[in-house]
XYZ file of C-alpha atoms in Angstrom:
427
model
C 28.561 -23.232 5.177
C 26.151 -20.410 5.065
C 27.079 -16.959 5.173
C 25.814 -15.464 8.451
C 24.149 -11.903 7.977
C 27.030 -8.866 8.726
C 25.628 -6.617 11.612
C 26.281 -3.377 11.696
C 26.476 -0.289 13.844
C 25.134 3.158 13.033
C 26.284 6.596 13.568
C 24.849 10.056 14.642
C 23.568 11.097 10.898
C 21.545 7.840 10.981
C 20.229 8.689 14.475
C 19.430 11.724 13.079
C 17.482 10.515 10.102
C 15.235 8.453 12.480
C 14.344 11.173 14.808
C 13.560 13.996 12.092
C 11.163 11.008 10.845
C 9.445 10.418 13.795
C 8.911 14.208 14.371
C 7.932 14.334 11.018
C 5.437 11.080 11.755
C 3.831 12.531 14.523
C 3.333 15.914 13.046
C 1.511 13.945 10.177
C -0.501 11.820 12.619
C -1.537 14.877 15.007
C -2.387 17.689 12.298
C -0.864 20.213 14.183
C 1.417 20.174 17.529
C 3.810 22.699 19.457
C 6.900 21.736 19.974
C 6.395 21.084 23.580
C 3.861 18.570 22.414
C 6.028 16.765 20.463
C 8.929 16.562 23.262
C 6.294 14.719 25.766
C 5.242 12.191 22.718
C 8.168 11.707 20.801
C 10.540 11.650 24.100
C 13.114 13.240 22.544
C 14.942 16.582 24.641
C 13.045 19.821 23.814
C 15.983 21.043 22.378
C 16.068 18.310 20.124
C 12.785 19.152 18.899
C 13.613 22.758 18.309
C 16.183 22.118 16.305
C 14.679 19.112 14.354
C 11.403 21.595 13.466
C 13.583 24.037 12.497
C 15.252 21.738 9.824
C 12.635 20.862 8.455
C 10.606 23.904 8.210
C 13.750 24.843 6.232
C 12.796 21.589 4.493
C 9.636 23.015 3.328
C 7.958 19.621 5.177
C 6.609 21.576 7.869
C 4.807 25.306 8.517
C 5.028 27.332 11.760
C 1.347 28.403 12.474
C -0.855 29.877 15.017
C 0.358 30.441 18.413
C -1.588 28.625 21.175
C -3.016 31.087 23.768
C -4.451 30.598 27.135
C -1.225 29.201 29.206
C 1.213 31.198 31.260
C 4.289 32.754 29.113
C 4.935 33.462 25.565
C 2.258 31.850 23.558
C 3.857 28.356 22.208
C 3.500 28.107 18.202
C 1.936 25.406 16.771
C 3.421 23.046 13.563
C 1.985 21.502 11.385
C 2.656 19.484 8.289
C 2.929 21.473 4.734
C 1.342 19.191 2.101
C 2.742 21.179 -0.679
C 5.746 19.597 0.324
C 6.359 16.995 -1.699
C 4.591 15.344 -4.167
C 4.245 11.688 -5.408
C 2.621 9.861 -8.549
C 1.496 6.178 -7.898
C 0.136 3.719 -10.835
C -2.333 0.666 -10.226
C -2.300 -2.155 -12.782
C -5.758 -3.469 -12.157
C -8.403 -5.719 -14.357
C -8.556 -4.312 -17.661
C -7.513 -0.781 -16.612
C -4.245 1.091 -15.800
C -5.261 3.684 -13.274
C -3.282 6.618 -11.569
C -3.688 9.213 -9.048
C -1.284 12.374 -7.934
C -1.595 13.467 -4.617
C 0.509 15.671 -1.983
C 1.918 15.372 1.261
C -0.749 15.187 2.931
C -2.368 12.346 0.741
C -4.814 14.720 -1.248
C -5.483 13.995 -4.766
C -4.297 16.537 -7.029
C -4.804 14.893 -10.249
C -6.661 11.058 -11.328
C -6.313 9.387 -14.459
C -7.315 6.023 -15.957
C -6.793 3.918 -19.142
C -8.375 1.007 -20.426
C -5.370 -1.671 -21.057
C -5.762 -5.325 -22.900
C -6.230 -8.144 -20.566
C -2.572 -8.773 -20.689
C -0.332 -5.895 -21.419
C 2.801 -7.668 -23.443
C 5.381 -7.003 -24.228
C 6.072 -5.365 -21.303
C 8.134 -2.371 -22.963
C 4.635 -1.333 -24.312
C 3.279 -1.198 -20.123
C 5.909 0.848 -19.279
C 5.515 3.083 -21.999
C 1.924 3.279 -20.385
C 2.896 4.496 -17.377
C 5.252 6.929 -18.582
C 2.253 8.792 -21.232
C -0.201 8.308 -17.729
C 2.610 10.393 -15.627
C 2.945 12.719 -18.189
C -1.009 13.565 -18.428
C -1.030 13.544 -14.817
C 1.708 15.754 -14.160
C -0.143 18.587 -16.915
C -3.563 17.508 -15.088
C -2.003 19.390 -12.188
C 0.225 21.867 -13.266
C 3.420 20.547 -11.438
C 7.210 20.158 -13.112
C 8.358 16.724 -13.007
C 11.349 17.632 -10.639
C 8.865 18.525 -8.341
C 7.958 14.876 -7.784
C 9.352 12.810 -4.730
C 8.860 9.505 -6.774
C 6.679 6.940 -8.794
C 5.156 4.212 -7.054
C 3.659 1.067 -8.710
C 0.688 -1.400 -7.388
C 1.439 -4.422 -9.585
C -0.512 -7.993 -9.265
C 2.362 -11.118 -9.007
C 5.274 -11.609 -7.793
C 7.345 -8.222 -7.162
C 10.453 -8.261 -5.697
C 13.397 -5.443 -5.339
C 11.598 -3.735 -8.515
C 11.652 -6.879 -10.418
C 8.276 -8.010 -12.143
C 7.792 -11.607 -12.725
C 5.305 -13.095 -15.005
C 3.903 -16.153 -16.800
C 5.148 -17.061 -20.031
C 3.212 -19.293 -22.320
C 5.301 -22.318 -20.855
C 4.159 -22.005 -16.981
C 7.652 -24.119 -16.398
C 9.161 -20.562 -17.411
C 8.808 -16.901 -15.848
C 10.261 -13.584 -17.421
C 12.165 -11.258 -14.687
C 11.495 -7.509 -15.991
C 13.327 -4.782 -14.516
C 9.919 -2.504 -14.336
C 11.438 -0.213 -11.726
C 14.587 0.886 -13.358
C 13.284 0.419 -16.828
C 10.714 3.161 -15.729
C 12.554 5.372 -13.646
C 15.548 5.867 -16.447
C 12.814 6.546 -18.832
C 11.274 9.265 -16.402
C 14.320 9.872 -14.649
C 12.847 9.765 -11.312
C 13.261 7.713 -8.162
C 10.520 4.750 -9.111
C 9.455 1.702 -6.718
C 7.517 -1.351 -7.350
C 5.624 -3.363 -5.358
C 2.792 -6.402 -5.001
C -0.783 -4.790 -5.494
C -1.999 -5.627 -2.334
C 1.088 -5.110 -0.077
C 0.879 -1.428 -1.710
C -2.633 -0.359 -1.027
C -1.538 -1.682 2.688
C 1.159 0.700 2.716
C -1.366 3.458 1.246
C -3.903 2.175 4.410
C -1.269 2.751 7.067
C -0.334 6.279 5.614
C -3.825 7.752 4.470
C -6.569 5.170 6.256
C -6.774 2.752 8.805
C -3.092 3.547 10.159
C -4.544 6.319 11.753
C -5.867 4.393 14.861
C -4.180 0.646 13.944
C -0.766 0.051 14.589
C -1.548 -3.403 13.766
C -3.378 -4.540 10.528
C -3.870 -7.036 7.938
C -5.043 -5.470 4.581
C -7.121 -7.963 2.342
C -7.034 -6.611 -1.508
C -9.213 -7.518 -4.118
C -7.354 -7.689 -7.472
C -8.259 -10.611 -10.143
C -6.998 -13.029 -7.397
C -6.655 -12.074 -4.135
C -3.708 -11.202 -1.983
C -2.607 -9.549 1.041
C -0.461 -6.651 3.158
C 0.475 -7.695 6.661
C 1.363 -3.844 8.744
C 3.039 -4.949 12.351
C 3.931 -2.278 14.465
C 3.154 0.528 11.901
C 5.597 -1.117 9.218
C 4.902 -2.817 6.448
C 6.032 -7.193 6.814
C 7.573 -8.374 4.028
C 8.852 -11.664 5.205
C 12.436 -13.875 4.305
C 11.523 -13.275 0.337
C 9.405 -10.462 -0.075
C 6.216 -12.984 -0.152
C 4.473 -12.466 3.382
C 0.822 -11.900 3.079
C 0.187 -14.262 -0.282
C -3.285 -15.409 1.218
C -4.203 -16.394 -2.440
C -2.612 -19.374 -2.262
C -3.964 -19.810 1.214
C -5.166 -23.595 1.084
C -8.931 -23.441 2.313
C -9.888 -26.934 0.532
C -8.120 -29.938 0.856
C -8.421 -31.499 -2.778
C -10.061 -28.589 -4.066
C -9.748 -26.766 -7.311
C -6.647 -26.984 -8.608
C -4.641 -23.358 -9.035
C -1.900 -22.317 -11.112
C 0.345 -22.703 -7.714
C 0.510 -26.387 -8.015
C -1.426 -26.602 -5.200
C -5.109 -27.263 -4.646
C -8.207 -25.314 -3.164
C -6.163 -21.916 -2.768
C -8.387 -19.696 -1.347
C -8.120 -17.168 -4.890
C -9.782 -19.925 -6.592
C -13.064 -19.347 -4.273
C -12.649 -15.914 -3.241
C -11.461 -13.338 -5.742
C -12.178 -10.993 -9.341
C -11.681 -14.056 -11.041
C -13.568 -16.336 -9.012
C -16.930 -13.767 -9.430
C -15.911 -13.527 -13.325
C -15.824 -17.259 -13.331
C -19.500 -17.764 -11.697
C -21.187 -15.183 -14.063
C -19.182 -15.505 -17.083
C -21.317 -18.439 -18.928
C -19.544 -21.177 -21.543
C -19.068 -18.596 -24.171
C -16.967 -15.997 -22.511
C -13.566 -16.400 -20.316
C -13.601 -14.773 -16.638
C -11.134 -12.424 -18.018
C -13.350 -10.831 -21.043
C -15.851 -9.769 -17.401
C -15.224 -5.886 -16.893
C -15.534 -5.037 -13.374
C -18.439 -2.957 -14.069
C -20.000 -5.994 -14.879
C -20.496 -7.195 -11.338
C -21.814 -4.029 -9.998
C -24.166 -4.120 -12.840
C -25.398 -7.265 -11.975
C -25.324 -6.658 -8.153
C -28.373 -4.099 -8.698
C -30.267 -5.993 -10.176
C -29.830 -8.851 -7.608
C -28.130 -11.302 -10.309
C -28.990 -15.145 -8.757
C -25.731 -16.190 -10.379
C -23.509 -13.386 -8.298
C -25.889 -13.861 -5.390
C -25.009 -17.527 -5.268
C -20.854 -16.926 -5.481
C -21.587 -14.583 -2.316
C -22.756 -17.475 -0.395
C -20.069 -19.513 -2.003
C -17.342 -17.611 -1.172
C -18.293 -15.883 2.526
C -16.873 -19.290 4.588
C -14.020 -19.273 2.636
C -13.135 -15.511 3.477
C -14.464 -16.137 6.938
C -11.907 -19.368 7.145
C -8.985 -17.132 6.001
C -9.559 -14.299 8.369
C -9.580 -16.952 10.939
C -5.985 -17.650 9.980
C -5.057 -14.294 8.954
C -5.931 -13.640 13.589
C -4.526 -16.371 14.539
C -1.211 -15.973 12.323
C -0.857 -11.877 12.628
C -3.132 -11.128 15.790
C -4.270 -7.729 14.387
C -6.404 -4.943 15.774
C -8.452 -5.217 12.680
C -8.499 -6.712 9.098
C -9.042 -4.202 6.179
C -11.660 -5.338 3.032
C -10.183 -3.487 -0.025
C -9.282 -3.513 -3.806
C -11.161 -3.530 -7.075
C -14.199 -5.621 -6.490
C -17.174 -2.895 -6.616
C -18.483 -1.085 -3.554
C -21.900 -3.217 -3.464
C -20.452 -6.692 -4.262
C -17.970 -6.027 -1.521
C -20.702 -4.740 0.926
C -22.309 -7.726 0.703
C -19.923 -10.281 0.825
C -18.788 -8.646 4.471
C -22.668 -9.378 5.112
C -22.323 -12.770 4.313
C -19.003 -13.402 5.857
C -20.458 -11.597 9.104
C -20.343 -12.859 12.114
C -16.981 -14.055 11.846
C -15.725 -17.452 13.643
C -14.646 -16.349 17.271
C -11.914 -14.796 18.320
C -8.947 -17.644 19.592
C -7.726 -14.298 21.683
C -10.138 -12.044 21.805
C -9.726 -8.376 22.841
C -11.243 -7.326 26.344
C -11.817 -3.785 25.394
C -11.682 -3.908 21.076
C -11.046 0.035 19.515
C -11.899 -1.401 15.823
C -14.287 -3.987 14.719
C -12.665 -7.126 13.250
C -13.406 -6.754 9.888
C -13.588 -3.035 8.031
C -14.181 -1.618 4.547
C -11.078 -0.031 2.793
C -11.640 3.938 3.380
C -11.190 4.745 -0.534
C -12.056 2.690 -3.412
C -8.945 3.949 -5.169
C -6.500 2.635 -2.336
C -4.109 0.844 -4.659
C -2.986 3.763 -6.614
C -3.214 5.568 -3.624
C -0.834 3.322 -1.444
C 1.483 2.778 -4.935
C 1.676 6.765 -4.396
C 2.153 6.011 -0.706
C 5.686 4.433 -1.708
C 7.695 6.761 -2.529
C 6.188 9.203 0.191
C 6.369 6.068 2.965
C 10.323 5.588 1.752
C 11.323 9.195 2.987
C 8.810 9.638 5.978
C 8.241 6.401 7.892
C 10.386 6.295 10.639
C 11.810 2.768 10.428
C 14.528 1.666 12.579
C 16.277 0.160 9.435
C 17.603 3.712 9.349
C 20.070 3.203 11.808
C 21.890 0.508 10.114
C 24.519 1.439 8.092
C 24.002 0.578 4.246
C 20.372 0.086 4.794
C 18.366 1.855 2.488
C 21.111 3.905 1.119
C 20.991 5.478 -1.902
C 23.295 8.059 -4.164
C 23.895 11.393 -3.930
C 20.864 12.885 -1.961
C 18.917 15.058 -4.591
C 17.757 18.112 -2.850
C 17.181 19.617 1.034
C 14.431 17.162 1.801
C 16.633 14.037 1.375
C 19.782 15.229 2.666
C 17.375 16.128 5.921
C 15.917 13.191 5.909
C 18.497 10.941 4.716
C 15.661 9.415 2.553
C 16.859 6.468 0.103
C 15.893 8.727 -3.331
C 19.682 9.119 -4.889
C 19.781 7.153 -7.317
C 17.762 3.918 -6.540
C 15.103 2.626 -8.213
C 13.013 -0.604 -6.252
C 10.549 -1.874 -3.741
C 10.462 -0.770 -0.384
């Protein structure tokens, strides 16, 4: 008989956890707020408030500012977030190139750094020992101490689940289970999460992007396939297993190409790095020896060969964001990932207008389909993790042994009851 799922009740620390996070949250969202503000939108008592801002100006995650003039009594004093805060390093493994980015509270890079990595990096001792030298350079790039960090966040393309990278052997029966996150994090000895490339930069969209007026999203990425990040309600879906969003192996034709799913006509075979490798490539090369730079090369100078997997692949992506509405409902869907600025410009052209809406929206904020704010959004949204794990204000918080860690670290986590202690995983 199956074991049914243990539910359990919370107490007043967890309560508290969850509303310092969604002061926190709409600090973040508004730039700055009094404290009467943040009463009337949070709901919370404006006691409550006064003594939650006060914690975490103690924190260091918030600075008292300016007093607002021009209403009857004392002048009210505004809050705002302090994005010296905390700090967070997050590493993309894209085509060819292992990139990363350090940025602040407030999402502002401090400190970029890329390097050029072998189609496959194997074993994969010598990728974490990447990303250990690319933390190090990045952490002298901008001056900070390595305790200063929150975490280390990593966009990775496959199958990531609870920190745990699996890959292809050379028998495709067989896949190795690497323990990226902890293997990493003991090596740096910092809190370290891993996570699916796409369902990252999603997480980096809802913090630093698109999350600022969507509650409700569907982030497309661009990697050598293609794969996606479903947000609902301003969280991040992960599904039963950890797999929601996989619209790579979304079947778009019956009998089609055969992928390395075991399925056929997966929608990654038509619409994705590879697939655009694969159509300029030629008989002499394999879609993997294509550097990115490649296709923006080509795109200038109006390559038929590119030109033609455009028109090739728009009804496919148009098919799949048909599903992706029906399936999700979102207020938009989000174009993003590695595939250069010009290529992607003009396969939203192509894919424009889209099929119609099954529901549409009376009175639509967003347009249905949107470019990804930053080019850089994986590394950014792999930085996102570690910042998203103490600040989003997820009612997961207020079960008991959800999300709990080890000893909380420093003032920050015990105030926010963040899950840093001593755990190393995905979101």
């Amino acid at each position: 008989m199956r074991k049914s799922a243990m539910l359990l009740g919370t107490n007043i620390e967890h309560a508290k956890s969850l509303n310092r996070r969604v002061v926190l949250e709409a600090v973040r969202r508004s730039g700055s707020m009094t404290r009467a503000d943040l009463a009337r939108l949070t709901g919370l008592t404006a006691q409550a408030v006064s003594n939650i801002s006060l914690e975490l100006v103690e924190a260091g995650l918030v600075l008292e500012g300016a007093r607002r003039r021009g209403q009857r009594g004392q002048p009210a004093t505004e809050i705002s977030l302090n994005p010296e805060g905390g700090f967070a390093v997050g590493l993309s493994l894209g085509h060819q190139a292992l990139s990363g980015v350090l940025v602040n509270l407030a999402g502002t890079v401090l400190a970029t750094e890329s390097h050029d990595v072998a189609k496959r990096v194997l074993p994969l001792d010598r990728l974490t020992d990447e990303m250990e030298t690319l933390v190090q350079e990045l952490l002298a790039r901008a001056g900070l101490a390595r305790g200063q960090l929150w975490g280390v966040g990593c966009g990775l393309p496959g199958l990531v689940r609870d920190g745990v990278l699996s890959v292809e052997t050379s028998s495709t029966a067989e896949r190795l289970h690497y323990p990226l996150a902890e293997t990493l994090g003991r090596r740096l000895d910092l809190p370290v999460f891993a996570e699916n490339d796409a369902r990252a930069a999603a997480i980096g969209e809802r913090l630093y992007g698109i999350g600022r007026q969507a509650q409700h999203f569907f982030y497309i990425h661009f990697g050598f396939g293609i794969g996606g990040g479903p947000i609902i309600a301003g969280e991040q879906y992960r599904g039963g297993s950890g797999g929601a969003g996989e619209i790579g192996h979304m079947i778009v034709k019956p009998g089609g190409r055969p992928c390395n799913c075991g399925n056929r006509g997966c929608l990654e075979q038509y619409v994705s790095l590879y697939a655009a490798a694969e159509a300029i490539s030629g008989a002499d090369r394999s879609p993997e020896d294509v550097p990115v730079r490649e296709l923006a090369q080509r795109m200038e100078r109006k390559d038929p060969l590119l030109l033609g997997w455009i028109r090739d692949a728009a009804p496919y992506l148009r098919l799949a964001i048909h599903n992706i509405e029906i399936m999700f409902d979102p207020e938009t869907v989000v174009l993003g990932g590695s595939l250069p600025e010009t290529v992607r410009n003009a396969l939203i052209a192509e894919t424009e207008p889209l099929l119609p809406a099954v529901y549409p929206d009376s009175r639509p904020r967003l347009p249905r389909l949107v470019r990804a704010e930053a080019q850089d959004m994986p590394a950014l949204g792999a930085a996102a993790l570690p910042i998203s794990a103490m600040l989003q204000p997820s009612r997961d918080l207020l079960w008991k042994g959800r999300g709990a860690g080890g000893q909380a670290l420093n003032l920050v986590q015990t105030v926010l009851g963040a899950p840093l202690g001593g755990q190393a995983g995905s979101l």
